[in-house]
mmCIF file of C-alpha atoms in Angstrom:
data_model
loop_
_atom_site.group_PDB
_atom_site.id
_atom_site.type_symbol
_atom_site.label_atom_id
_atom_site.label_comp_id
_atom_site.label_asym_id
_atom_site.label_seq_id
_atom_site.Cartn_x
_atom_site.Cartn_y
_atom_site.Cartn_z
ATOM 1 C CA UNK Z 29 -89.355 -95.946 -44.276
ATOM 2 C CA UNK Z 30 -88.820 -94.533 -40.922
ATOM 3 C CA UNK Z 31 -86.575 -91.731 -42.366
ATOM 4 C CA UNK Z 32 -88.935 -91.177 -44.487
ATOM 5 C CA UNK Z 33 -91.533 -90.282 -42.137
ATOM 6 C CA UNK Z 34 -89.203 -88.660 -40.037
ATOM 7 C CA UNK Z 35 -88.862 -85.977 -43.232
ATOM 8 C CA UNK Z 36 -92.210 -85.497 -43.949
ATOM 9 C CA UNK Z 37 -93.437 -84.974 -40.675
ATOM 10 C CA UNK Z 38 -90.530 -82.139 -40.745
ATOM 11 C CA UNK Z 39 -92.231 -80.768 -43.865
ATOM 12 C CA UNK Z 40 -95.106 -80.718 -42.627
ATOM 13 C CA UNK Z 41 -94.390 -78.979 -39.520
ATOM 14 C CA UNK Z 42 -92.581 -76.506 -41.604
ATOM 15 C CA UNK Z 43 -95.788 -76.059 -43.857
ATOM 16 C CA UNK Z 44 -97.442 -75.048 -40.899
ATOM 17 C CA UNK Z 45 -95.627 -72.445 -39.779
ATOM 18 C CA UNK Z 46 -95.079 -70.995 -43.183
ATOM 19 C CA UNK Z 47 -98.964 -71.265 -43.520
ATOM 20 C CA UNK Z 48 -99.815 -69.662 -40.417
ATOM 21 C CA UNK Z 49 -97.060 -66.622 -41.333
ATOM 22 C CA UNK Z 50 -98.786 -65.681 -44.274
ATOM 23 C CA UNK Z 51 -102.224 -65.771 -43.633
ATOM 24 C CA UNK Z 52 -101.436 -63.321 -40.919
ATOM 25 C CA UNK Z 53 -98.996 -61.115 -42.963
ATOM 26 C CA UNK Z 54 -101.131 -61.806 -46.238
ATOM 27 C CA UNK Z 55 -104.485 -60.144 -43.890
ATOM 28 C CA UNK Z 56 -101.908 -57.335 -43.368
ATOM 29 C CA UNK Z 57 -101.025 -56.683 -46.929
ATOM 30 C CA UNK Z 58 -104.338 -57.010 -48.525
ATOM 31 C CA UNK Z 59 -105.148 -54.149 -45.769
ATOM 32 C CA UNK Z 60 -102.034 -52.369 -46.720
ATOM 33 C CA UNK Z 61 -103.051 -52.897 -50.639
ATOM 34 C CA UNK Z 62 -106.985 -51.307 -50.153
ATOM 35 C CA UNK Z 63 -105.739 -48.166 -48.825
ATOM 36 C CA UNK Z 64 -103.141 -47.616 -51.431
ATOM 37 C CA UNK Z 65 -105.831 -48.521 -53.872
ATOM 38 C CA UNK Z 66 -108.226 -46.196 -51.837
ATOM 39 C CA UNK Z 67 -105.570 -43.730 -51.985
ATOM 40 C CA UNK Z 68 -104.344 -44.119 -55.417
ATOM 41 C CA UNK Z 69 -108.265 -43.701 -56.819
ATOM 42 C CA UNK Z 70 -108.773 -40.519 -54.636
ATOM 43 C CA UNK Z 71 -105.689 -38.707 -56.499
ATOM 44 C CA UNK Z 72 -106.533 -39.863 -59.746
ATOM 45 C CA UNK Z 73 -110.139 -38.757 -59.584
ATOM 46 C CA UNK Z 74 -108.613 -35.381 -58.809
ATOM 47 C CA UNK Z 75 -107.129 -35.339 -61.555
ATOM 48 C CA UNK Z 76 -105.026 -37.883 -62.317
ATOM 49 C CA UNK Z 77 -103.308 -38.937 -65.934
ATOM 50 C CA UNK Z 78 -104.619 -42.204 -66.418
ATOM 51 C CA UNK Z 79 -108.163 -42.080 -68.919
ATOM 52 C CA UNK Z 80 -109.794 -45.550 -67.910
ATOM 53 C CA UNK Z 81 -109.614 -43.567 -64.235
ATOM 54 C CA UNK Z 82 -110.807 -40.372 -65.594
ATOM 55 C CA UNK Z 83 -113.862 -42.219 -67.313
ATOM 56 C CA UNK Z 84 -114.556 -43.549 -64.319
ATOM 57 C CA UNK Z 85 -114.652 -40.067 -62.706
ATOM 58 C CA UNK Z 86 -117.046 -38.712 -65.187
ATOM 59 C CA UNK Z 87 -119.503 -41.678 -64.414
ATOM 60 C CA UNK Z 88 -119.238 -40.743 -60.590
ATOM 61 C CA UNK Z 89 -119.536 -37.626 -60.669
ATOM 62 C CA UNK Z 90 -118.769 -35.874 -57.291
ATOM 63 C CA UNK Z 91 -117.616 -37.693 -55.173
ATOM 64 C CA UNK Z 92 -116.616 -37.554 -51.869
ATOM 65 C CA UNK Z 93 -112.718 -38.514 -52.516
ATOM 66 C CA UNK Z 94 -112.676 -34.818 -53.549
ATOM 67 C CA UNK Z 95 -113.336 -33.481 -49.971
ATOM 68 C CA UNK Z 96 -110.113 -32.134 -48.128
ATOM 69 C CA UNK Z 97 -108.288 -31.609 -51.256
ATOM 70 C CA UNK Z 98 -106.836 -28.386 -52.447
ATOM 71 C CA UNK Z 99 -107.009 -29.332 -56.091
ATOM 72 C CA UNK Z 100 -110.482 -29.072 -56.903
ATOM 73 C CA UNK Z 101 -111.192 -29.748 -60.535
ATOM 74 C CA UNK Z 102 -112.629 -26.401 -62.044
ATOM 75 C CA UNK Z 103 -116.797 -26.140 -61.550
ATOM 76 C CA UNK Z 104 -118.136 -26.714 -64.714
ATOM 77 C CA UNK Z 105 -121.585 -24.550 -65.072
ATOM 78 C CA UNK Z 106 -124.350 -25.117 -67.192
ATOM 79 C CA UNK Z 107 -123.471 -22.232 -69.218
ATOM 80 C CA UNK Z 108 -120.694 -20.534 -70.895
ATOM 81 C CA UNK Z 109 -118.402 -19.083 -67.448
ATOM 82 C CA UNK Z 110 -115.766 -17.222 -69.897
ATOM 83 C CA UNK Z 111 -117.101 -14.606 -71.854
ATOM 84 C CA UNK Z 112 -115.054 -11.983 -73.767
ATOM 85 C CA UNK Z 113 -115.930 -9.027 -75.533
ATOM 86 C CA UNK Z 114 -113.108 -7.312 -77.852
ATOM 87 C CA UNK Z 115 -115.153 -4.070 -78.353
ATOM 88 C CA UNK Z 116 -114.744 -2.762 -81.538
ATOM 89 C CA UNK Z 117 -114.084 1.340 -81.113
ATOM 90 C CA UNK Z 118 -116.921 3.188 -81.770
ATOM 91 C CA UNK Z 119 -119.467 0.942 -82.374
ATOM 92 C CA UNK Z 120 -121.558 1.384 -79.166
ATOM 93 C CA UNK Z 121 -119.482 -0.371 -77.073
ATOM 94 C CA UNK Z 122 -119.338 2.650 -74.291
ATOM 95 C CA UNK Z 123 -123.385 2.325 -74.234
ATOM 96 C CA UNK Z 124 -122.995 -1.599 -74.154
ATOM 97 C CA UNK Z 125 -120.245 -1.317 -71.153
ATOM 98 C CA UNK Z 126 -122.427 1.161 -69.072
ATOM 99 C CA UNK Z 127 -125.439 -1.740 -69.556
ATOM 100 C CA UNK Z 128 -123.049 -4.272 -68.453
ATOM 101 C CA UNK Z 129 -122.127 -2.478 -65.315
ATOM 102 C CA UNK Z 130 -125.761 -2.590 -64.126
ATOM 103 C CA UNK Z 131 -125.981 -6.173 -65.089
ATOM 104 C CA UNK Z 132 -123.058 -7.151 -63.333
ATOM 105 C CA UNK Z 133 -125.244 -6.147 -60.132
ATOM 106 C CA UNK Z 134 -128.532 -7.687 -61.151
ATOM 107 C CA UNK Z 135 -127.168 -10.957 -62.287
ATOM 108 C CA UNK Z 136 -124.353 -11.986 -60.458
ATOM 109 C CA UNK Z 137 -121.282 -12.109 -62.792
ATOM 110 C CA UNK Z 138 -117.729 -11.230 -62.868
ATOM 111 C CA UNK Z 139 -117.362 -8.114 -65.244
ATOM 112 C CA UNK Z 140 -113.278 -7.222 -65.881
ATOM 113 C CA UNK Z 141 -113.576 -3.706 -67.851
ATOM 114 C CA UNK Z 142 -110.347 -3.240 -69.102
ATOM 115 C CA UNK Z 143 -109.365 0.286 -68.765
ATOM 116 C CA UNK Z 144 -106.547 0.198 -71.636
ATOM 117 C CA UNK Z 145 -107.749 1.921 -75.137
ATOM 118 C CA UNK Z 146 -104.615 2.419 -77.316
ATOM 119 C CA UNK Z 147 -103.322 -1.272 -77.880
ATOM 120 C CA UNK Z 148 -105.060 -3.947 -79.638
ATOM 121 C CA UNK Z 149 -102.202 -5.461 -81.404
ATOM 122 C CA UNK Z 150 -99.951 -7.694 -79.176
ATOM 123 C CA UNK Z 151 -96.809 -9.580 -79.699
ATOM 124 C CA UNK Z 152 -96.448 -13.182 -78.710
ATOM 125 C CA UNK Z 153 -95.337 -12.282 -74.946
ATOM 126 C CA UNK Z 154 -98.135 -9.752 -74.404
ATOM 127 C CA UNK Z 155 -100.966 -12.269 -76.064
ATOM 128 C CA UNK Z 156 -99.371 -15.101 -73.266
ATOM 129 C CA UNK Z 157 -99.684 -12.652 -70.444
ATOM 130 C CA UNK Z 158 -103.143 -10.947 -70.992
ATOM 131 C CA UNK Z 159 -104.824 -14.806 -71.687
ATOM 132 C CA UNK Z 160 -103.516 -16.237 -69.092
ATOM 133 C CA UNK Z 161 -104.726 -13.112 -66.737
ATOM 134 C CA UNK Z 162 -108.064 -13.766 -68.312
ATOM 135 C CA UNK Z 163 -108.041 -17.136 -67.431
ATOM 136 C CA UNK Z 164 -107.940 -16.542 -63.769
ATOM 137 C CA UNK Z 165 -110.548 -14.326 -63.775
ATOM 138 C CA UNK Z 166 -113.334 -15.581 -61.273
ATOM 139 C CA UNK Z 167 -115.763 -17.677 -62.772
ATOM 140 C CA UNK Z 168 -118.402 -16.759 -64.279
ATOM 141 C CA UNK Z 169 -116.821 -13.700 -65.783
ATOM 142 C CA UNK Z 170 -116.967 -11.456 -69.009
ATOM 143 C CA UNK Z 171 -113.810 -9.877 -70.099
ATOM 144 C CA UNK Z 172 -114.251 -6.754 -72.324
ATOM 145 C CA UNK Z 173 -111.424 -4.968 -73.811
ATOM 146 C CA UNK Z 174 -110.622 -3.028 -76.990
ATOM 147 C CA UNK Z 175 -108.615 -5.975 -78.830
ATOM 148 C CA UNK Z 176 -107.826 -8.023 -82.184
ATOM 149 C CA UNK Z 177 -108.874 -11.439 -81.441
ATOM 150 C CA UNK Z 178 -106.998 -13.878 -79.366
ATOM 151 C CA UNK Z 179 -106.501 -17.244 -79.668
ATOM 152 C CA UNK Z 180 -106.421 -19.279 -76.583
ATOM 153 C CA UNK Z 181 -105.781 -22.683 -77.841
ATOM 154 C CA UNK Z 182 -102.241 -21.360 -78.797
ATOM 155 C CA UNK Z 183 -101.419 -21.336 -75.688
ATOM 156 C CA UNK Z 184 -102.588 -24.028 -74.047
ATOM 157 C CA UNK Z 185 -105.742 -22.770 -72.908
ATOM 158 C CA UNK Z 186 -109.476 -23.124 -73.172
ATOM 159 C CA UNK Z 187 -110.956 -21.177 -75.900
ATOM 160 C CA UNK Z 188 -113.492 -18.802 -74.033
ATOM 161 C CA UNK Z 189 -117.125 -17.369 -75.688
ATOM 162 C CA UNK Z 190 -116.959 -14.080 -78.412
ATOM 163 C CA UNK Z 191 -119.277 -11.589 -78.649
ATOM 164 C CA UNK Z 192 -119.344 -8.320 -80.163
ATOM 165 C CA UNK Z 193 -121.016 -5.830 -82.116
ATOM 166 C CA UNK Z 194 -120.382 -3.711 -85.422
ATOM 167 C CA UNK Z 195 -121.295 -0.835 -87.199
ATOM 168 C CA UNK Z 196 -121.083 0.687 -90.549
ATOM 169 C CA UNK Z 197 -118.249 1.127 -91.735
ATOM 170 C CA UNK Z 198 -118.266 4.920 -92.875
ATOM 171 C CA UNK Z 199 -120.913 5.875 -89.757
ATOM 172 C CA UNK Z 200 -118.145 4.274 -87.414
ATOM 173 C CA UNK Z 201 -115.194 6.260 -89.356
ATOM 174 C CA UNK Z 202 -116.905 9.520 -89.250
ATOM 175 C CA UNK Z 203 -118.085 8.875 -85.587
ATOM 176 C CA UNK Z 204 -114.551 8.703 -84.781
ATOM 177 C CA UNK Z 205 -113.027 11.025 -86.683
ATOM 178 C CA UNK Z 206 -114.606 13.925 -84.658
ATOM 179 C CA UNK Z 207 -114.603 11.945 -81.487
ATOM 180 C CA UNK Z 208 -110.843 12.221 -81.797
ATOM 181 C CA UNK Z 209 -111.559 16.235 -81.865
ATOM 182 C CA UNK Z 210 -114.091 16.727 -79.859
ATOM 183 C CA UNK Z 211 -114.806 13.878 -77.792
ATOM 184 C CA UNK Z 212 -118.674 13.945 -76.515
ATOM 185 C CA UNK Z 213 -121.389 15.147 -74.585
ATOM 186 C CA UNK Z 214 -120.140 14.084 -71.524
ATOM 187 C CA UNK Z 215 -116.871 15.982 -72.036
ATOM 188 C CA UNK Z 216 -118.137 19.000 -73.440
ATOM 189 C CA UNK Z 217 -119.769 19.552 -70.258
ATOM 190 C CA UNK Z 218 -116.924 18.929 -68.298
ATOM 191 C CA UNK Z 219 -115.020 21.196 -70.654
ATOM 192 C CA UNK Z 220 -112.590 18.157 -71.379
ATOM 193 C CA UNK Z 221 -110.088 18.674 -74.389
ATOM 194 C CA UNK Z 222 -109.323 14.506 -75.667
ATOM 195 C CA UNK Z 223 -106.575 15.346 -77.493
ATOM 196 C CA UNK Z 224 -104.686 18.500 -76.090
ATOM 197 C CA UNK Z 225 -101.552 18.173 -78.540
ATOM 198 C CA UNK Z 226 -103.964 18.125 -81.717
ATOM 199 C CA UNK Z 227 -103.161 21.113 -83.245
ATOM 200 C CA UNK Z 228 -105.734 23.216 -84.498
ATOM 201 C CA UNK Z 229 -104.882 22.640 -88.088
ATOM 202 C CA UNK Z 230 -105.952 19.071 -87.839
ATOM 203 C CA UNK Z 231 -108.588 19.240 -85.238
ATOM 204 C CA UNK Z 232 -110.832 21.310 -87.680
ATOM 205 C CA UNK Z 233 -109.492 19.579 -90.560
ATOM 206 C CA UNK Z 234 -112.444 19.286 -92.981
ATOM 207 C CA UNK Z 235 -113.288 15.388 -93.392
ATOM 208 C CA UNK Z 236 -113.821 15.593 -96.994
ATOM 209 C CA UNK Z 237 -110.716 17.118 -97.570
ATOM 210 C CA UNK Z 238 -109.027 14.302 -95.382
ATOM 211 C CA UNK Z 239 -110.697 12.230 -97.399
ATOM 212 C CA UNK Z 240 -110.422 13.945 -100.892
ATOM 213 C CA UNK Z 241 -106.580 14.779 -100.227
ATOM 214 C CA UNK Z 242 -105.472 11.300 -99.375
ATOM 215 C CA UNK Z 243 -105.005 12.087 -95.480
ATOM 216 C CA UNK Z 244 -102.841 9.338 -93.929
ATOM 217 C CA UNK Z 245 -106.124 9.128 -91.309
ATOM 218 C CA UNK Z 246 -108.365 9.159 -93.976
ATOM 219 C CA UNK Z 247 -106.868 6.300 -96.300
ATOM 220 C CA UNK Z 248 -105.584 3.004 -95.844
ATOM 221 C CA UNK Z 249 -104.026 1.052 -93.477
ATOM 222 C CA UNK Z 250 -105.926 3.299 -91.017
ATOM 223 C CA UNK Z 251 -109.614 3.075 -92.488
ATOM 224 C CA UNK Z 252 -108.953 -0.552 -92.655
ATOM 225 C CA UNK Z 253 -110.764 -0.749 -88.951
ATOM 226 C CA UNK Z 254 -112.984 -3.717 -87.988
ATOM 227 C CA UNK Z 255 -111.960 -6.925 -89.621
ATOM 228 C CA UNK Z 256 -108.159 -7.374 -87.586
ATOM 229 C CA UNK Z 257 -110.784 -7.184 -84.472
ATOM 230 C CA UNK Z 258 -111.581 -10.726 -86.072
ATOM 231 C CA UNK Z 259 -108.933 -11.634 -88.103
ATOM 232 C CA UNK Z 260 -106.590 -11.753 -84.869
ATOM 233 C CA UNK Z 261 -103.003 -11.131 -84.365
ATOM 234 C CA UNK Z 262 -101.093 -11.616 -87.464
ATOM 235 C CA UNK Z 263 -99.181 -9.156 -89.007
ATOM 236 C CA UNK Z 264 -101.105 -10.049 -92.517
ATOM 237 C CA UNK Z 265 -104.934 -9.444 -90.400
ATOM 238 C CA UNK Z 266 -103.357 -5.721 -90.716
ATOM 239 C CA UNK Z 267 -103.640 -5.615 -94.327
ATOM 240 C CA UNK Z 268 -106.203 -4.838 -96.258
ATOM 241 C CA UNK Z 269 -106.798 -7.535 -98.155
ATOM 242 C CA UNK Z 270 -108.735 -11.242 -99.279
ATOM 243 C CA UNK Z 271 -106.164 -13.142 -96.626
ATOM 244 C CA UNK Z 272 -107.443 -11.002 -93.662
ATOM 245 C CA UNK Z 273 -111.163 -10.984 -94.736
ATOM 246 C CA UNK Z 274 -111.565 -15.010 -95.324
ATOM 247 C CA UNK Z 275 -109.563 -15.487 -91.661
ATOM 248 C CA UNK Z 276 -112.021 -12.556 -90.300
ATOM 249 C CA UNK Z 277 -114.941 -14.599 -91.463
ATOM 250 C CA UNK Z 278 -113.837 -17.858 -90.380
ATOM 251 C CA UNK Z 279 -112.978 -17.072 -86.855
ATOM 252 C CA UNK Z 280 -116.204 -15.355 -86.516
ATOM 253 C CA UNK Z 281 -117.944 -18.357 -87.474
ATOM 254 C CA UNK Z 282 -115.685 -20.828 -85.369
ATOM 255 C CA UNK Z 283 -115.452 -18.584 -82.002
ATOM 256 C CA UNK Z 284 -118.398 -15.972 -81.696
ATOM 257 C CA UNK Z 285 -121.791 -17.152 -80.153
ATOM 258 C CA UNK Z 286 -122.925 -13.739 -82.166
ATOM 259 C CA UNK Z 287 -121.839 -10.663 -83.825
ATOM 260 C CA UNK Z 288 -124.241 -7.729 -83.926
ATOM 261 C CA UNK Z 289 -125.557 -4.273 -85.509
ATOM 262 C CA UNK Z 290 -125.590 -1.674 -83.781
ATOM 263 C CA UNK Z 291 -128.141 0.108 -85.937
ATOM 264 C CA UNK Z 292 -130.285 -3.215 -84.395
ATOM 265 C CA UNK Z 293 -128.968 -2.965 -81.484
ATOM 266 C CA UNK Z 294 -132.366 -3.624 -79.758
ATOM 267 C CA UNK Z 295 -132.699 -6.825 -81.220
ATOM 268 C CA UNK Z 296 -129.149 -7.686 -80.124
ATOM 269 C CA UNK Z 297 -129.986 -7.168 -76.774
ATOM 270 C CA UNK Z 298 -132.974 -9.742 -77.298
ATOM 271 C CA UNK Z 299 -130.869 -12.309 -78.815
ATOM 272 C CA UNK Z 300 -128.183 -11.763 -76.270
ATOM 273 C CA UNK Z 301 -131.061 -12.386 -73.270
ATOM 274 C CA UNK Z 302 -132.172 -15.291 -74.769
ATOM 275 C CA UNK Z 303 -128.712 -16.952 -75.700
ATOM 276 C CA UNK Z 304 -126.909 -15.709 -72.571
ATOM 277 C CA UNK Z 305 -129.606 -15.661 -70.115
ATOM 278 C CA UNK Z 306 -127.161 -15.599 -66.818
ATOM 279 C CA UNK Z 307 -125.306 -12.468 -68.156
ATOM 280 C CA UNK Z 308 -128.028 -10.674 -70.155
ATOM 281 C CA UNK Z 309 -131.027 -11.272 -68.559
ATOM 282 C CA UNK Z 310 -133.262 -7.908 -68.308
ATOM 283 C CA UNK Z 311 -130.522 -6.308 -70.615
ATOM 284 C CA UNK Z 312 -133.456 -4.723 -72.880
ATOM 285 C CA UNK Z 313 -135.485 -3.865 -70.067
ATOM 286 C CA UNK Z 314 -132.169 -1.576 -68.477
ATOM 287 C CA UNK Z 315 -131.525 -0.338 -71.844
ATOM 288 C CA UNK Z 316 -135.313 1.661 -71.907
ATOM 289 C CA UNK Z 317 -135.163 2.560 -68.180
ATOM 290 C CA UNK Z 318 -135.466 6.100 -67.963
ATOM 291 C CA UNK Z 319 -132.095 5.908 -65.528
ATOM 292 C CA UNK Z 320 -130.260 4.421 -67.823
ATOM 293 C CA UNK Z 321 -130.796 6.744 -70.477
ATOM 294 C CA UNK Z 322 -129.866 9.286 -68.717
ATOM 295 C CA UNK Z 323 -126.383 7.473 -68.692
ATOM 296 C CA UNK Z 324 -126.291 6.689 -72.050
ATOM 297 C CA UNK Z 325 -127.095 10.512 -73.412
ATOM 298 C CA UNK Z 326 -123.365 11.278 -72.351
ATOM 299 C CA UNK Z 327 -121.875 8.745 -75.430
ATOM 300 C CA UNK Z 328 -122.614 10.969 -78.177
ATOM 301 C CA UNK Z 329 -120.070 12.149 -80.372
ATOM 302 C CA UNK Z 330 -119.857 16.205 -80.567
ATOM 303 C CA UNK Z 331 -120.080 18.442 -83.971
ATOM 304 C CA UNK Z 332 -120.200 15.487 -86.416
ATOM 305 C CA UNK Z 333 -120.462 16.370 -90.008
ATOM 306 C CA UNK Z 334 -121.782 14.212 -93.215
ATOM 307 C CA UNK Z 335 -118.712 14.219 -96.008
ATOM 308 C CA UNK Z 336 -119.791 15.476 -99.292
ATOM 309 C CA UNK Z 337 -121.519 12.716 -101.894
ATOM 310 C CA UNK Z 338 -118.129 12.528 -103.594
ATOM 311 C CA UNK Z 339 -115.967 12.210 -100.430
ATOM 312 C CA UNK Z 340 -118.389 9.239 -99.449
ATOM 313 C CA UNK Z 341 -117.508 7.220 -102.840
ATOM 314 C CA UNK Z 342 -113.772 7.323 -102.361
ATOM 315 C CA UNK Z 343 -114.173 6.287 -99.148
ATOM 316 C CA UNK Z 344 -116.524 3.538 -99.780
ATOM 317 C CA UNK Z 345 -113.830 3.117 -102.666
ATOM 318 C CA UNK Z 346 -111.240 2.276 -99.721
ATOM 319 C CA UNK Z 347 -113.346 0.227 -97.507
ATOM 320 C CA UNK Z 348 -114.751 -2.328 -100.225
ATOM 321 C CA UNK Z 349 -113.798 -4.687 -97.854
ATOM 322 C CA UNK Z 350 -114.857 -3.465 -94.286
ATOM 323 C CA UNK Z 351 -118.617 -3.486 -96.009
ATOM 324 C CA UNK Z 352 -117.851 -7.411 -97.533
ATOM 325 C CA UNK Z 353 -117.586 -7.930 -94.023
ATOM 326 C CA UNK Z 354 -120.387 -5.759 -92.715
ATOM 327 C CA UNK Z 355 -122.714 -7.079 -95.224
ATOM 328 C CA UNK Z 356 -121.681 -10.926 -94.213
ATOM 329 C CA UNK Z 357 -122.382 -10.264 -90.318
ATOM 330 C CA UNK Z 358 -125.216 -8.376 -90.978
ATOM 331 C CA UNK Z 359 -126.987 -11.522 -93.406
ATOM 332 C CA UNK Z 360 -125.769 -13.937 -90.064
ATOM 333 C CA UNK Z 361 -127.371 -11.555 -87.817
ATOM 334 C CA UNK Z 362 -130.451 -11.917 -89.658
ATOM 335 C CA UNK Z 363 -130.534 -15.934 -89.773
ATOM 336 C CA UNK Z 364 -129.659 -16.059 -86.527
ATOM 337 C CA UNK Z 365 -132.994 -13.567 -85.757
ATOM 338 C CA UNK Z 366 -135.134 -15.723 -87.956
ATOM 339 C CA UNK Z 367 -134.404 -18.896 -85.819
ATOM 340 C CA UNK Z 368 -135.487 -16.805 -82.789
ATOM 341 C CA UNK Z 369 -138.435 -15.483 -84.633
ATOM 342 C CA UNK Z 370 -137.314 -11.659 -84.366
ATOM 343 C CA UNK Z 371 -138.603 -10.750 -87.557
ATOM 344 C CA UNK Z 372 -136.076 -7.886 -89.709
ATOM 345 C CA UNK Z 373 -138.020 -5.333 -90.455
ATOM 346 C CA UNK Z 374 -137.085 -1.822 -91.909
ATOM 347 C CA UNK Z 375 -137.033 0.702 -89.325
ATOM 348 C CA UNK Z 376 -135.822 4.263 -89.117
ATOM 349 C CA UNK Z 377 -132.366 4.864 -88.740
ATOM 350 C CA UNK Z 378 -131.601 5.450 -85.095
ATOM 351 C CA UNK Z 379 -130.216 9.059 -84.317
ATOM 352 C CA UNK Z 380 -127.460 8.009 -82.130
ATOM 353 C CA UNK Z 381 -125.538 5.855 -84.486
ATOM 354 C CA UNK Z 382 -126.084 7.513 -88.176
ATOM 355 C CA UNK Z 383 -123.460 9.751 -89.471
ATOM 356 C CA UNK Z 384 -127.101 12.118 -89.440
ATOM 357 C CA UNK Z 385 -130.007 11.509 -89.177
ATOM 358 C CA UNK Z 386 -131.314 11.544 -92.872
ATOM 359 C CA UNK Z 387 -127.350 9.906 -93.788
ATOM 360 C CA UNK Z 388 -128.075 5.988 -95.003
ATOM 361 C CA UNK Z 389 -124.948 3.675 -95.780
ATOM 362 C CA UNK Z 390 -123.809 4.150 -98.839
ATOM 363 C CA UNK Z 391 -124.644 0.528 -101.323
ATOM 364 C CA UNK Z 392 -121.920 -1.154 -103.500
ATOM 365 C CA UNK Z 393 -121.681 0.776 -106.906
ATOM 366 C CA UNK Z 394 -124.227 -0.501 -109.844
ATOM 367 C CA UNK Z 395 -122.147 -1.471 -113.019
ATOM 368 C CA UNK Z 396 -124.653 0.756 -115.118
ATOM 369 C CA UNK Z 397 -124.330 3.399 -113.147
ATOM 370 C CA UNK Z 398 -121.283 3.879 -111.081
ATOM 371 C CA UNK Z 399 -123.221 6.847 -109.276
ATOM 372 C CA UNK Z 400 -126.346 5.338 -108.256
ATOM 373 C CA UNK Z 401 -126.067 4.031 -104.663
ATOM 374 C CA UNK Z 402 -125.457 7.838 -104.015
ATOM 375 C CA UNK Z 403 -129.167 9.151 -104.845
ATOM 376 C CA UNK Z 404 -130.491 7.726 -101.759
ATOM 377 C CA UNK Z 405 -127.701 9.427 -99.008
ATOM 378 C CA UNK Z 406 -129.966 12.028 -98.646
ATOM 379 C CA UNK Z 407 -133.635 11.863 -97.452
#
């Protein structure tokens, strides 16, 4: 018995020792164990992998973890902060850049005018590069270039905000056609030639022989204009056909917030103020101001001409579907007006953006009469 006691007063001496060790290095662990915890939580609120943690962050909020740290998560606004605008050619979007560069002033925005003209369809390398130079474009910025459609989320990337605006069809051919000869107002003062090595054989080309003689700039590919700007960067979106029309439609519908007229172009400015308040607010205001007209006088094409009636068939002939598509964004443009409660209304045709001013759009073709959307070109 008295071994015994010997051995368990030993243990218990033991026990004490041990106990008093490790409440003392357990008070130092647990303090060790909060700030790793402490530390752990900071970096994964900043954007750490784990999503029970980055649930968590969303029901905090900000937080003050964040301070100190280089790695700020990205602002978020309470609007759309990428905007981009793949101007179609000749379809206003001169008038509509010279409004932006006012607005840019007034309201505070980021406004990257791209000053390249000639290349709208990029290979894979080129569509990387220019997105991710978009990307980190200050915030909140809008992005305006002529180019097909780009898609973001191909590359990794946040899928930014379309707009744009079209015209049509055969006002936006013609309108270029002698833009390409003799640019416009602004460079007939300035006694500016746009294309010094046109030569004079094809500068004063008659358009409805261009159009009549099968003219490679008169026939497709070339007249087949506005739908790549939506169909994108295929090789098919270059062909004129029922493949790049549906994928035109469809990627207006998934990634434009709106596609304009420019013969409405008013009431595109109204919709544009009301949906995109922080870029377009006081757009149609600008727009009337006597200064800015003065600005916008210098966009008009020089010595435009009206092809003859049966120059304007075969072309329509060749642009069937250009005007499928112009017809379908001008019936969305009109919903979308309705829900606003801008009522559609028949107007006069503006000066500035009619082939003429007494030239209408030519119809689709009347099986009965294969000649009757014709009788109303003239007024």
């Amino acid at each position: 018995m008295g071994g015994g006691s010997v051995w368990v007063r030993q243990l218990r001496m033991v026990l004490r020792r041990l106990i008093k060790c490790s409440l003392r290095d357990y008070g130092f662990c647990l303090a060790s164990l909060l700030l790793l915890s402490l530390a752990s939580l900071c970096y994964q609120l900043n954007g750490g992998a784990p999503a029970l943690l980055l649930e968590l962050r969303k029901f905090l909020g900000n937080s003050s973890f964040l301070d100190g740290y280089h790695h700020e998560p990205t602002k978020v606004l309470p609007f759309p902060s990428q905007l981009v605008y793949n101007r179609v050619g000749k379809c206003g979007s001169r008038t509509v850049v010279q409004l932006l560069r006012v607005l840019t002033e007034r309201n505070h925005f980021n406004l990257i005018n791209s000053d390249i003209h000639n290349k709208t369809r990029l290979n894979r390398i080129e569509q990387m590069e220019l997105i991710n130079n978009i990307s980190l474009g200050d915030q909140p910025y809008l992005y305006t270039r002529h180019v097909h459609f780009l898609n973001f989320t191909r590359f990794g990337l946040e899928q930014p905000v379309y707009i744009n605006i079209i015209r049509d069809p055969i006002n936006r051919f013609v309108s270029n056609y002698f833009f390409r000869r003799f640019g416009d107002w602004r460079s007939e003062q300035n006694h500016q030639i746009r294309t010094p090595g046109m030569k004079d054989e094809e500068r004063y080309l008659d358009i409805s022989d261009c159009i009549l003689e099968n003219y490679p700039e008169c026939n497709n590919p070339r007249v087949f204009y506005i739908i790549p700007y939506f169909c994108g960067q295929h090789p098919k979106c270059r062909d004129p056909g029922e493949w790049a029309l549906q994928r035109a439609k469809e990627n207006m519908n998934r990634n434009y917030l709106l596609v304009g007229i420019l013969e409405e172009l008013e009431d595109v400015l109204l919709l544009l103020e009301r949906l995109l308040p922080h870029y377009f607010k006081d757009a149609s205001a600008v727009y009337h101001s006597s200064e800015y007209k003065k600005l916008g006088n210098g966009t008009n094409t020089m010595k435009k001409q009206v092809p003859s009636p049966e120059a304007l068939k075969v072309l329509f002939q060749r642009m069937r579907y250009e005007y499928n598509f112009y017809n379908y964004v001008k019936d969305q443009f009109h919903l979308l007006k309705q829900k606003f409660g801008l009522k559609t209304r028949a107007r006069a045709p503006n000066k500035k953006y009619e082939i003429a001013s007494q030239v209408e759009s030519p119809g689709p073709s009347h099986d009965d009469d294969d000649n009757a959307w014709l009788q109303d070109i003239y007024r």
